[in-house]
C-alpha cells in the first residue's frame, strides 16, 4: 500500500473516486513475465489496474461531468485519473446496482454471452455443460442456455454452489467436482445424452472428460482454463484425439474482441433480470487492503458469484 498525491488534471483528464473494483482470473496471466498473447503484463513497482466502477469527482473532459457514474480500466486505488477520459464509459445507476456492471452486466456477462450464444449456440432440448457454473461468467452462461431451452448441467467446487446452480439459477442438474468420484463418472451420470455444447471455464481434467463425453459435432466455447493458471505441471489430455474423430468445433475467444456489443448486451440482460429470468450472485469484499486476498481467494474458489471489492459508498 502506498500513499500518493492526486495529480492535477490536464485538459481531457477525469478524476474518478472508485466505488467498486473487480478481481478477475485474467489478471493472473498478466502477472506472468510478458503477460498473455492479447495484453502485456503488469509491471513490478507499478499499481495493478483493472475494471473499476466509480464516480467522477472532477473533470476537464466535456464528455464527463462531476457526479457521473463511470466504468473504466483504472488503477487498484481509491482514486485515479483517467488520462483523456480513456477507457471511461458512463453506467446507469438506475438500471441496476452499480456492482452488477462488473459482473452480470459487465465483461464477465458479455463473455458468457459471446461463448454461449455466438459460439455454443444451444438449441432447444440440447445438452449443455458449464464448468465453474456458479462464478461470474458461469452463472450467466448457464442461465442463457437455460433461457434458450437447453438442458443445462453445471459443476462447481462446493455443495452450496451446486445448490445455487440448481436452485436460483434454475439449471437442470449440477455436481460438485471435488466430491464426485471422477468428472468422467459425473458427466455420465448427469449428462446421460452426452454433451452438445461445452462452455469451458476450467481446462485440464475437466476439458479432457468433456472431450470423452461429447457428442459428434459438439461445440466447445473455450473461455478459460482456470485449473491451469497456477498449475506447476500442465495437465495431460488423453482424449484430445476425439476432437478429430467426433468432428468437434473447438473455439477459443477473448471478450475484448467483442466489446462493441456491451451496450446491446446490457440492455438485453437487464431485461432478463427485471423479468425474473436471470438471477445475479455477487460476492463483495470490503476495503482496498483486502483486494489481494480477495483476488487470490477467488482463484481458489472462495467466491460464490462475481467477486468484487467495495471501496466506498456511492
Ligand atoms: P469465477 O468463476 O467467478 O471465479 C473463479 C472460479 O474458478 C472459482 O470460484 C472456482 O470455483 C473455480 N476454480 C478455481 N480453480 C479451479 C480448478 N482447479 N478446477 C475447477 N474450478 C476451479 O471467475 P470468472 O471471472 O467467472 O472466470 C471463469 C473463467 O472464465 C476463467 O477461466 C477465466 O479465465 C475465464 N474468462 C475468460 C474470458 C475470455 O474473454 N475468454 C473473460 C472472463 C473470464 P469452484 O469452487 O467451482 O472451483
GROMACS .gro file of C-alpha atoms and ligand atoms in nm:
model
  362
    1UNK     CA    1   0.000   0.000   0.000
    2UNK     CA    2   0.135   0.342  -0.089
    3UNK     CA    3   0.014   0.700  -0.043
    4UNK     CA    4   0.030   0.934  -0.341
    5UNK     CA    5  -0.078   1.289  -0.421
    6UNK     CA    6  -0.378   1.321  -0.651
    7UNK     CA    7  -0.224   1.479  -0.963
    8UNK     CA    8  -0.354   1.799  -1.122
    9UNK     CA    9  -0.575   1.732  -1.423
   10UNK     CA   10  -0.457   1.811  -1.775
   11UNK     CA   11  -0.716   1.908  -2.036
   12UNK     CA   12  -0.923   1.595  -2.119
   13UNK     CA   13  -0.849   1.421  -1.789
   14UNK     CA   14  -1.109   1.289  -1.548
   15UNK     CA   15  -1.059   1.225  -1.176
   16UNK     CA   16  -1.258   0.921  -1.061
   17UNK     CA   17  -1.336   0.824  -0.700
   18UNK     CA   18  -1.352   0.444  -0.700
   19UNK     CA   19  -1.655   0.264  -0.558
   20UNK     CA   20  -1.607  -0.098  -0.673
   21UNK     CA   21  -1.309  -0.282  -0.819
   22UNK     CA   22  -1.315  -0.615  -0.998
   23UNK     CA   23  -1.080  -0.907  -0.931
   24UNK     CA   24  -1.069  -1.135  -1.235
   25UNK     CA   25  -0.882  -1.455  -1.332
   26UNK     CA   26  -0.723  -1.291  -1.642
   27UNK     CA   27  -0.515  -1.076  -1.403
   28UNK     CA   28  -0.323  -1.390  -1.305
   29UNK     CA   29  -0.195  -1.420  -1.663
   30UNK     CA   30  -0.082  -1.056  -1.654
   31UNK     CA   31   0.141  -1.146  -1.359
   32UNK     CA   32   0.347  -1.385  -1.572
   33UNK     CA   33   0.656  -1.236  -1.738
   34UNK     CA   34   0.543  -1.097  -2.073
   35UNK     CA   35   0.172  -1.111  -1.987
   36UNK     CA   36  -0.056  -1.300  -2.226
   37UNK     CA   37  -0.097  -1.314  -2.605
   38UNK     CA   38  -0.355  -1.034  -2.610
   39UNK     CA   39  -0.208  -0.798  -2.345
   40UNK     CA   40   0.123  -0.707  -2.187
   41UNK     CA   41   0.170  -0.780  -1.820
   42UNK     CA   42   0.165  -0.576  -1.500
   43UNK     CA   43   0.492  -0.402  -1.416
   44UNK     CA   44   0.670  -0.459  -1.085
   45UNK     CA   45   0.656  -0.137  -0.882
   46UNK     CA   46   0.351  -0.003  -1.067
   47UNK     CA   47  -0.004  -0.034  -0.933
   48UNK     CA   48  -0.218  -0.316  -1.065
   49UNK     CA   49  -0.506  -0.200  -1.280
   50UNK     CA   50  -0.839  -0.348  -1.369
   51UNK     CA   51  -1.208  -0.284  -1.410
   52UNK     CA   52  -1.347  -0.018  -1.178
   53UNK     CA   53  -1.684   0.147  -1.118
   54UNK     CA   54  -1.656   0.497  -0.979
   55UNK     CA   55  -1.798   0.844  -0.965
   56UNK     CA   56  -1.647   1.145  -1.141
   57UNK     CA   57  -1.504   1.381  -0.881
   58UNK     CA   58  -1.373   1.643  -1.121
   59UNK     CA   59  -1.344   1.660  -1.496
   60UNK     CA   60  -1.162   1.856  -1.764
   61UNK     CA   61  -1.333   1.645  -2.030
   62UNK     CA   62  -1.654   1.767  -2.195
   63UNK     CA   63  -1.791   1.409  -2.218
   64UNK     CA   64  -1.788   1.355  -1.840
   65UNK     CA   65  -1.931   1.571  -1.560
   66UNK     CA   66  -1.890   1.570  -1.186
   67UNK     CA   67  -2.123   1.310  -1.033
   68UNK     CA   68  -2.135   1.082  -1.342
   69UNK     CA   69  -2.111   0.710  -1.264
   70UNK     CA   70  -1.847   0.551  -1.483
   71UNK     CA   71  -1.679   0.224  -1.572
   72UNK     CA   72  -1.308   0.227  -1.657
   73UNK     CA   73  -0.980   0.035  -1.666
   74UNK     CA   74  -0.816   0.209  -1.371
   75UNK     CA   75  -0.558   0.150  -1.100
   76UNK     CA   76  -0.616  -0.052  -0.785
   77UNK     CA   77  -0.655   0.264  -0.577
   78UNK     CA   78  -0.910   0.485  -0.400
   79UNK     CA   79  -0.899   0.738  -0.683
   80UNK     CA   80  -0.732   0.762  -1.018
   81UNK     CA   81  -0.702   0.989  -1.317
   82UNK     CA   82  -0.834   0.861  -1.649
   83UNK     CA   83  -0.595   1.036  -1.890
   84UNK     CA   84  -0.803   1.200  -2.162
   85UNK     CA   85  -1.104   1.007  -2.027
   86UNK     CA   86  -0.962   0.698  -2.197
   87UNK     CA   87  -1.146   0.370  -2.124
   88UNK     CA   88  -1.430   0.551  -1.941
   89UNK     CA   89  -1.792   0.471  -2.017
   90UNK     CA   90  -2.096   0.603  -1.830
   91UNK     CA   91  -2.313   0.348  -1.643
   92UNK     CA   92  -2.671   0.397  -1.531
   93UNK     CA   93  -2.720   0.358  -1.154
   94UNK     CA   94  -3.098   0.348  -1.201
   95UNK     CA   95  -3.090   0.042  -1.428
   96UNK     CA   96  -2.911  -0.187  -1.181
   97UNK     CA   97  -2.691  -0.185  -0.868
   98UNK     CA   98  -2.353  -0.040  -0.969
   99UNK     CA   99  -2.160  -0.357  -0.880
  100UNK     CA  100  -2.357  -0.550  -1.148
  101UNK     CA  101  -2.160  -0.356  -1.413
  102UNK     CA  102  -1.851  -0.553  -1.309
  103UNK     CA  103  -2.028  -0.889  -1.329
  104UNK     CA  104  -2.350  -0.994  -1.497
  105UNK     CA  105  -2.393  -0.657  -1.673
  106UNK     CA  106  -2.022  -0.621  -1.742
  107UNK     CA  107  -1.744  -0.806  -1.921
  108UNK     CA  108  -1.796  -1.139  -1.738
  109UNK     CA  109  -2.159  -1.136  -1.853
  110UNK     CA  110  -2.060  -1.039  -2.206
  111UNK     CA  111  -1.803  -1.321  -2.201
  112UNK     CA  112  -2.080  -1.567  -2.119
  113UNK     CA  113  -2.296  -1.423  -2.398
  114UNK     CA  114  -2.022  -1.446  -2.662
  115UNK     CA  115  -1.923  -1.800  -2.565
  116UNK     CA  116  -2.270  -1.940  -2.518
  117UNK     CA  117  -2.478  -1.755  -2.776
  118UNK     CA  118  -2.229  -1.679  -3.055
  119UNK     CA  119  -2.015  -1.995  -3.032
  120UNK     CA  120  -2.213  -2.258  -2.840
  121UNK     CA  121  -2.550  -2.162  -2.996
  122UNK     CA  122  -2.758  -2.400  -2.781
  123UNK     CA  123  -3.082  -2.525  -2.932
  124UNK     CA  124  -3.396  -2.629  -2.752
  125UNK     CA  125  -3.352  -2.970  -2.589
  126UNK     CA  126  -2.975  -2.989  -2.646
  127UNK     CA  127  -2.744  -3.095  -2.366
  128UNK     CA  128  -2.520  -2.812  -2.237
  129UNK     CA  129  -2.245  -2.834  -1.976
  130UNK     CA  130  -2.090  -2.535  -1.794
  131UNK     CA  131  -1.791  -2.566  -1.560
  132UNK     CA  132  -1.727  -2.312  -1.279
  133UNK     CA  133  -2.102  -2.264  -1.319
  134UNK     CA  134  -2.164  -2.053  -1.008
  135UNK     CA  135  -1.893  -1.798  -1.091
  136UNK     CA  136  -1.915  -1.461  -1.262
  137UNK     CA  137  -1.911  -1.595  -1.617
  138UNK     CA  138  -2.052  -1.942  -1.547
  139UNK     CA  139  -2.373  -1.829  -1.378
  140UNK     CA  140  -2.464  -1.614  -1.682
  141UNK     CA  141  -2.357  -1.879  -1.936
  142UNK     CA  142  -2.573  -2.146  -1.772
  143UNK     CA  143  -2.876  -1.922  -1.741
  144UNK     CA  144  -2.852  -1.805  -2.104
  145UNK     CA  145  -2.852  -2.168  -2.218
  146UNK     CA  146  -3.146  -2.245  -1.988
  147UNK     CA  147  -3.338  -1.945  -2.133
  148UNK     CA  148  -3.260  -2.083  -2.482
  149UNK     CA  149  -3.442  -2.403  -2.385
  150UNK     CA  150  -3.145  -2.636  -2.345
  151UNK     CA  151  -3.099  -2.897  -2.073
  152UNK     CA  152  -2.813  -2.741  -1.875
  153UNK     CA  153  -2.580  -2.907  -1.625
  154UNK     CA  154  -2.323  -2.718  -1.419
  155UNK     CA  155  -2.031  -2.811  -1.198
  156UNK     CA  156  -1.869  -2.627  -0.909
  157UNK     CA  157  -1.645  -2.688  -0.609
  158UNK     CA  158  -1.884  -2.684  -0.311
  159UNK     CA  159  -2.229  -2.823  -0.229
  160UNK     CA  160  -2.351  -2.470  -0.155
  161UNK     CA  161  -2.254  -2.365  -0.510
  162UNK     CA  162  -2.427  -2.674  -0.651
  163UNK     CA  163  -2.747  -2.578  -0.464
  164UNK     CA  164  -2.721  -2.225  -0.607
  165UNK     CA  165  -2.682  -2.360  -0.962
  166UNK     CA  166  -2.988  -2.587  -0.949
  167UNK     CA  167  -3.183  -2.351  -0.720
  168UNK     CA  168  -3.159  -1.981  -0.801
  169UNK     CA  169  -3.002  -2.029  -1.146
  170UNK     CA  170  -3.262  -2.294  -1.235
  171UNK     CA  171  -3.022  -2.526  -1.417
  172UNK     CA  172  -3.143  -2.879  -1.471
  173UNK     CA  173  -2.869  -3.051  -1.275
  174UNK     CA  174  -2.527  -2.987  -1.115
  175UNK     CA  175  -2.247  -3.171  -0.936
  176UNK     CA  176  -1.958  -3.098  -0.703
  177UNK     CA  177  -1.643  -3.188  -0.898
  178UNK     CA  178  -1.440  -3.209  -0.577
  179UNK     CA  179  -1.653  -3.484  -0.420
  180UNK     CA  180  -1.758  -3.667  -0.739
  181UNK     CA  181  -1.569  -3.998  -0.791
  182UNK     CA  182  -1.435  -3.853  -1.117
  183UNK     CA  183  -1.550  -3.586  -1.361
  184UNK     CA  184  -1.596  -3.854  -1.627
  185UNK     CA  185  -1.826  -4.057  -1.399
  186UNK     CA  186  -2.014  -3.743  -1.300
  187UNK     CA  187  -2.070  -3.644  -1.665
  188UNK     CA  188  -2.200  -3.994  -1.747
  189UNK     CA  189  -2.448  -3.966  -1.462
  190UNK     CA  190  -2.557  -3.603  -1.502
  191UNK     CA  191  -2.543  -3.569  -1.883
  192UNK     CA  192  -2.693  -3.904  -1.991
  193UNK     CA  193  -2.743  -3.784  -2.351
  194UNK     CA  194  -2.382  -3.672  -2.393
  195UNK     CA  195  -2.285  -3.306  -2.440
  196UNK     CA  196  -2.377  -3.090  -2.741
  197UNK     CA  197  -2.235  -2.761  -2.607
  198UNK     CA  198  -1.946  -2.729  -2.364
  199UNK     CA  199  -1.873  -2.391  -2.203
  200UNK     CA  200  -1.516  -2.447  -2.084
  201UNK     CA  201  -1.403  -2.240  -1.785
  202UNK     CA  202  -1.167  -2.488  -1.619
  203UNK     CA  203  -0.945  -2.682  -1.864
  204UNK     CA  204  -0.726  -2.975  -1.757
  205UNK     CA  205  -0.911  -3.284  -1.633
  206UNK     CA  206  -1.248  -3.115  -1.684
  207UNK     CA  207  -1.181  -3.045  -2.053
  208UNK     CA  208  -1.041  -3.393  -2.104
  209UNK     CA  209  -1.351  -3.558  -1.955
  210UNK     CA  210  -1.585  -3.343  -2.166
  211UNK     CA  211  -1.395  -3.438  -2.483
  212UNK     CA  212  -1.466  -3.802  -2.400
  213UNK     CA  213  -1.832  -3.742  -2.319
  214UNK     CA  214  -1.909  -3.500  -2.607
  215UNK     CA  215  -2.145  -3.589  -2.888
  216UNK     CA  216  -2.033  -3.581  -3.251
  217UNK     CA  217  -2.019  -3.225  -3.390
  218UNK     CA  218  -2.045  -3.073  -3.038
  219UNK     CA  219  -1.946  -2.706  -2.997
  220UNK     CA  220  -1.684  -2.608  -2.739
  221UNK     CA  221  -1.668  -2.243  -2.632
  222UNK     CA  222  -1.317  -2.227  -2.488
  223UNK     CA  223  -1.350  -1.945  -2.237
  224UNK     CA  224  -1.080  -2.018  -1.978
  225UNK     CA  225  -0.863  -2.279  -1.811
  226UNK     CA  226  -0.855  -2.169  -1.452
  227UNK     CA  227  -0.728  -2.507  -1.324
  228UNK     CA  228  -0.407  -2.440  -1.515
  229UNK     CA  229  -0.323  -2.080  -1.421
  230UNK     CA  230  -0.130  -2.175  -1.106
  231UNK     CA  231  -0.050  -2.535  -1.202
  232UNK     CA  232   0.315  -2.635  -1.164
  233UNK     CA  233   0.273  -2.911  -1.423
  234UNK     CA  234   0.044  -2.876  -1.726
  235UNK     CA  235  -0.241  -3.129  -1.741
  236UNK     CA  236  -0.216  -3.430  -1.972
  237UNK     CA  237  -0.507  -3.462  -2.213
  238UNK     CA  238  -0.565  -3.826  -2.301
  239UNK     CA  239  -0.884  -3.770  -2.504
  240UNK     CA  240  -0.756  -3.489  -2.728
  241UNK     CA  241  -0.778  -3.710  -3.041
  242UNK     CA  242  -1.158  -3.712  -3.003
  243UNK     CA  243  -1.161  -3.358  -3.142
  244UNK     CA  244  -1.091  -3.523  -3.478
  245UNK     CA  245  -1.293  -3.842  -3.450
  246UNK     CA  246  -1.604  -3.658  -3.325
  247UNK     CA  247  -1.552  -3.360  -3.562
  248UNK     CA  248  -1.576  -3.116  -3.269
  249UNK     CA  249  -1.587  -2.740  -3.315
  250UNK     CA  250  -1.346  -2.606  -3.051
  251UNK     CA  251  -1.313  -2.229  -3.047
  252UNK     CA  252  -1.121  -2.004  -2.813
  253UNK     CA  253  -1.230  -1.644  -2.771
  254UNK     CA  254  -1.141  -1.331  -2.575
  255UNK     CA  255  -1.416  -1.092  -2.472
  256UNK     CA  256  -1.221  -0.777  -2.560
  257UNK     CA  257  -1.268  -0.864  -2.930
  258UNK     CA  258  -1.643  -0.823  -2.874
  259UNK     CA  259  -1.653  -0.511  -2.655
  260UNK     CA  260  -1.861  -0.325  -2.917
  261UNK     CA  261  -2.154  -0.547  -2.811
  262UNK     CA  262  -2.159  -0.425  -2.449
  263UNK     CA  263  -2.442  -0.168  -2.470
  264UNK     CA  264  -2.678  -0.404  -2.652
  265UNK     CA  265  -2.580  -0.684  -2.411
  266UNK     CA  266  -2.654  -0.469  -2.103
  267UNK     CA  267  -2.997  -0.377  -2.238
  268UNK     CA  268  -3.095  -0.738  -2.312
  269UNK     CA  269  -2.957  -0.876  -1.988
  270UNK     CA  270  -3.109  -0.607  -1.767
  271UNK     CA  271  -3.437  -0.711  -1.925
  272UNK     CA  272  -3.377  -1.078  -1.828
  273UNK     CA  273  -3.304  -0.968  -1.469
  274UNK     CA  274  -3.607  -0.736  -1.447
  275UNK     CA  275  -3.834  -1.009  -1.583
  276UNK     CA  276  -3.703  -1.259  -1.327
  277UNK     CA  277  -3.549  -1.487  -1.593
  278UNK     CA  278  -3.197  -1.435  -1.462
  279UNK     CA  279  -3.056  -1.422  -1.110
  280UNK     CA  280  -2.736  -1.241  -1.006
  281UNK     CA  281  -2.499  -1.361  -0.735
  282UNK     CA  282  -2.222  -1.133  -0.612
  283UNK     CA  283  -1.954  -1.186  -0.353
  284UNK     CA  284  -1.849  -0.850  -0.212
  285UNK     CA  285  -1.530  -0.799  -0.009
  286UNK     CA  286  -1.481  -0.463   0.166
  287UNK     CA  287  -1.166  -0.248   0.154
  288UNK     CA  288  -0.871  -0.188  -0.078
  289UNK     CA  289  -0.642  -0.352   0.178
  290UNK     CA  290  -0.835  -0.679   0.128
  291UNK     CA  291  -0.808  -0.677  -0.253
  292UNK     CA  292  -0.500  -0.903  -0.276
  293UNK     CA  293  -0.657  -1.176  -0.059
  294UNK     CA  294  -0.989  -1.132  -0.243
  295UNK     CA  295  -0.806  -1.195  -0.571
  296UNK     CA  296  -0.606  -1.498  -0.451
  297UNK     CA  297  -0.913  -1.643  -0.277
  298UNK     CA  298  -1.120  -1.611  -0.595
  299UNK     CA  299  -0.862  -1.815  -0.786
  300UNK     CA  300  -0.903  -2.088  -0.522
  301UNK     CA  301  -1.283  -2.082  -0.528
  302UNK     CA  302  -1.371  -1.882  -0.211
  303UNK     CA  303  -1.628  -1.683  -0.407
  304UNK     CA  304  -1.990  -1.767  -0.476
  305UNK     CA  305  -2.078  -1.544  -0.770
  306UNK     CA  306  -1.891  -1.244  -0.905
  307UNK     CA  307  -1.625  -1.128  -0.661
  308UNK     CA  308  -1.584  -0.751  -0.636
  309UNK     CA  309  -1.408  -0.528  -0.385
  310UNK     CA  310  -1.612  -0.242  -0.243
  311UNK     CA  311  -1.406   0.070  -0.175
  312UNK     CA  312  -1.660   0.336  -0.084
  313UNK     CA  313  -2.028   0.424  -0.067
  314UNK     CA  314  -2.170   0.592  -0.378
  315LIG     P1  315  -1.523  -1.710  -1.124
  315LIG     O1  316  -1.580  -1.832  -1.188
  315LIG     O2  317  -1.616  -1.613  -1.063
  315LIG     O3  318  -1.414  -1.748  -1.016
  315LIG     C1  319  -1.319  -1.845  -1.045
  315LIG     C2  320  -1.374  -1.985  -1.007
  315LIG     O4  321  -1.297  -2.084  -1.069
  315LIG     C3  322  -1.359  -2.014  -0.858
  315LIG     O5  323  -1.467  -1.961  -0.785
  315LIG     C4  324  -1.357  -2.167  -0.858
  315LIG     O6  325  -1.489  -2.215  -0.838
  315LIG     C5  326  -1.313  -2.204  -0.999
  315LIG     N1  327  -1.186  -2.278  -0.994
  315LIG     C6  328  -1.068  -2.238  -0.944
  315LIG     N2  329  -0.976  -2.337  -0.956
  315LIG     C7  330  -1.038  -2.442  -1.013
  315LIG     C8  331  -0.999  -2.574  -1.051
  315LIG     N3  332  -0.874  -2.617  -1.031
  315LIG     N4  333  -1.090  -2.655  -1.106
  315LIG     C9  334  -1.217  -2.612  -1.125
  315LIG     N5  335  -1.261  -2.489  -1.092
  315LIG    C10  336  -1.172  -2.405  -1.036
  315LIG     O7  337  -1.433  -1.636  -1.233
  315LIG     P2  338  -1.478  -1.582  -1.375
  315LIG     O8  339  -1.434  -1.443  -1.384
  315LIG     O9  340  -1.620  -1.616  -1.397
  315LIG    O10  341  -1.388  -1.669  -1.474
  315LIG    C11  342  -1.425  -1.802  -1.509
  315LIG    C12  343  -1.339  -1.847  -1.627
  315LIG    O11  344  -1.366  -1.763  -1.738
  315LIG    C13  345  -1.190  -1.839  -1.602
  315LIG    O12  346  -1.128  -1.949  -1.662
  315LIG    C14  347  -1.149  -1.711  -1.672
  315LIG    O13  348  -1.015  -1.710  -1.710
  315LIG    C15  349  -1.244  -1.715  -1.790
  315LIG     N6  350  -1.271  -1.585  -1.853
  315LIG    C16  351  -1.244  -1.575  -1.986
  315LIG    C17  352  -1.271  -1.458  -2.053
  315LIG    C18  353  -1.246  -1.450  -2.201
  315LIG    O14  354  -1.254  -1.343  -2.258
  315LIG     N7  355  -1.216  -1.562  -2.265
  315LIG    C19  356  -1.325  -1.349  -1.984
  315LIG    C20  357  -1.354  -1.364  -1.847
  315LIG    C21  358  -1.325  -1.484  -1.783
  315LIG     P3  359  -1.517  -2.363  -0.783
  315LIG    O15  360  -1.543  -2.354  -0.638
  315LIG    O16  361  -1.635  -2.404  -0.862
  315LIG    O17  362  -1.395  -2.444  -0.810
   0.00000   0.00000   0.00000
